């Protein structure tokens, strides 16, 4: 597992510099951009600091070639899974699953951003498929994070399963069985060490 640490500048829009309250889960995303690699996605988050493009970031971005870029230190807040719209199923801002996993942080007045680590995967095509290199690095990274925080693989969740209306990552929103298989691979990796 190769990680390049290339942290964003502390700024209001992508790296607020605030500490996470605690770590209760890891949220998986796709960048929705086949034309950007991990470094370019990191630079896109950096460009948010001008205030011209809203709030967005993640702790880690995994390249199509498997390289992992660390954009925000894992003990700080990144802006990857907050929402102001309602989940169509629960009628609340966050899903039933998010409220089960993240409790008081998944509420009208708080956001799971303050208790989760966000991981972005760069897709290889517009359908949202990932290369084997991306998936293998994601398995290694997630297993490492969960082990260090004493969490089980059921603490992995997609962005879609946190906010409901968001089609992210597209592949695992459309084919949830593939995300279950991913979680199983992470659990196996944690057992092997
Ligand atoms: Zn997302």
CSV table of N, CA, C and O and ligand atoms in Angstrom, one decimal, residues 27-31 80-81 119-120 158-160 163 166-169, ligand 1:
chain,number,residue,atom,x,y,z
A,27,UNK,N,-16.6,6.1,5.1
A,27,UNK,CA,-17.5,6.3,4.0
A,27,UNK,C,-16.8,6.2,2.7
A,27,UNK,O,-15.9,7.0,2.4
A,28,UNK,N,-17.4,5.4,1.8
A,28,UNK,CA,-16.8,5.2,0.5
A,28,UNK,C,-17.5,6.0,-0.6
A,28,UNK,O,-18.8,6.1,-0.6
A,29,UNK,N,-16.7,6.6,-1.5
A,29,UNK,CA,-17.3,7.5,-2.6
A,29,UNK,C,-16.6,7.1,-3.9
A,29,UNK,O,-15.6,6.5,-3.9
A,30,UNK,N,-17.2,7.6,-5.0
A,30,UNK,CA,-16.5,7.7,-6.3
A,30,UNK,C,-16.4,9.1,-6.6
A,30,UNK,O,-17.2,10.0,-6.2
A,31,UNK,N,-15.3,9.5,-7.4
A,31,UNK,CA,-15.1,10.9,-7.8
A,31,UNK,C,-16.0,11.3,-8.9
A,31,UNK,O,-16.2,12.5,-9.2
A,80,UNK,N,-17.2,15.4,3.1
A,80,UNK,CA,-17.6,14.4,2.1
A,80,UNK,C,-19.0,13.8,2.3
A,80,UNK,O,-19.5,13.2,1.3
A,81,UNK,N,-19.6,13.9,3.4
A,81,UNK,CA,-20.9,13.2,3.5
A,81,UNK,C,-22.0,14.0,4.3
A,81,UNK,O,-22.9,13.4,4.8
A,119,UNK,N,-13.3,8.2,1.9
A,119,UNK,CA,-12.4,7.6,1.0
A,119,UNK,C,-13.0,7.7,-0.4
A,119,UNK,O,-14.1,7.2,-0.7
A,120,UNK,N,-12.3,8.4,-1.3
A,120,UNK,CA,-12.8,8.6,-2.7
A,120,UNK,C,-12.1,7.6,-3.6
A,120,UNK,O,-10.8,7.5,-3.6
A,158,UNK,N,-21.4,3.1,2.2
A,158,UNK,CA,-21.3,4.0,1.0
A,158,UNK,C,-22.0,5.4,1.3
A,158,UNK,O,-22.8,5.5,2.2
A,159,UNK,N,-21.6,6.4,0.6
A,159,UNK,CA,-22.2,7.7,0.7
A,159,UNK,C,-23.7,7.6,0.5
A,159,UNK,O,-24.5,8.2,1.2
A,160,UNK,N,-24.1,6.7,-0.5
A,160,UNK,CA,-25.5,6.5,-0.8
A,160,UNK,C,-26.2,6.0,0.5
A,160,UNK,O,-27.4,6.4,0.8
A,163,UNK,N,-26.7,9.2,2.9
A,163,UNK,CA,-27.7,10.2,2.6
A,163,UNK,C,-28.9,9.8,1.8
A,163,UNK,O,-29.8,10.6,1.6
A,166,UNK,N,-28.2,10.3,-2.8
A,166,UNK,CA,-26.9,10.5,-3.5
A,166,UNK,C,-26.5,9.2,-4.2
A,166,UNK,O,-26.4,8.1,-3.5
A,167,UNK,N,-26.2,9.2,-5.5
A,167,UNK,CA,-25.8,8.1,-6.3
A,167,UNK,C,-24.3,7.9,-6.2
A,167,UNK,O,-23.6,8.1,-7.2
A,168,UNK,N,-23.8,7.5,-5.0
A,168,UNK,CA,-22.4,7.5,-4.8
A,168,UNK,C,-21.9,6.4,-3.9
A,168,UNK,O,-22.5,6.4,-2.7
A,169,UNK,N,-21.0,5.6,-4.2
A,169,UNK,CA,-20.5,5.4,-5.6
A,169,UNK,C,-21.5,4.8,-6.5
A,169,UNK,O,-22.3,3.9,-6.0
B,1,LIG,ZN1,-19.8,10.6,-2.3
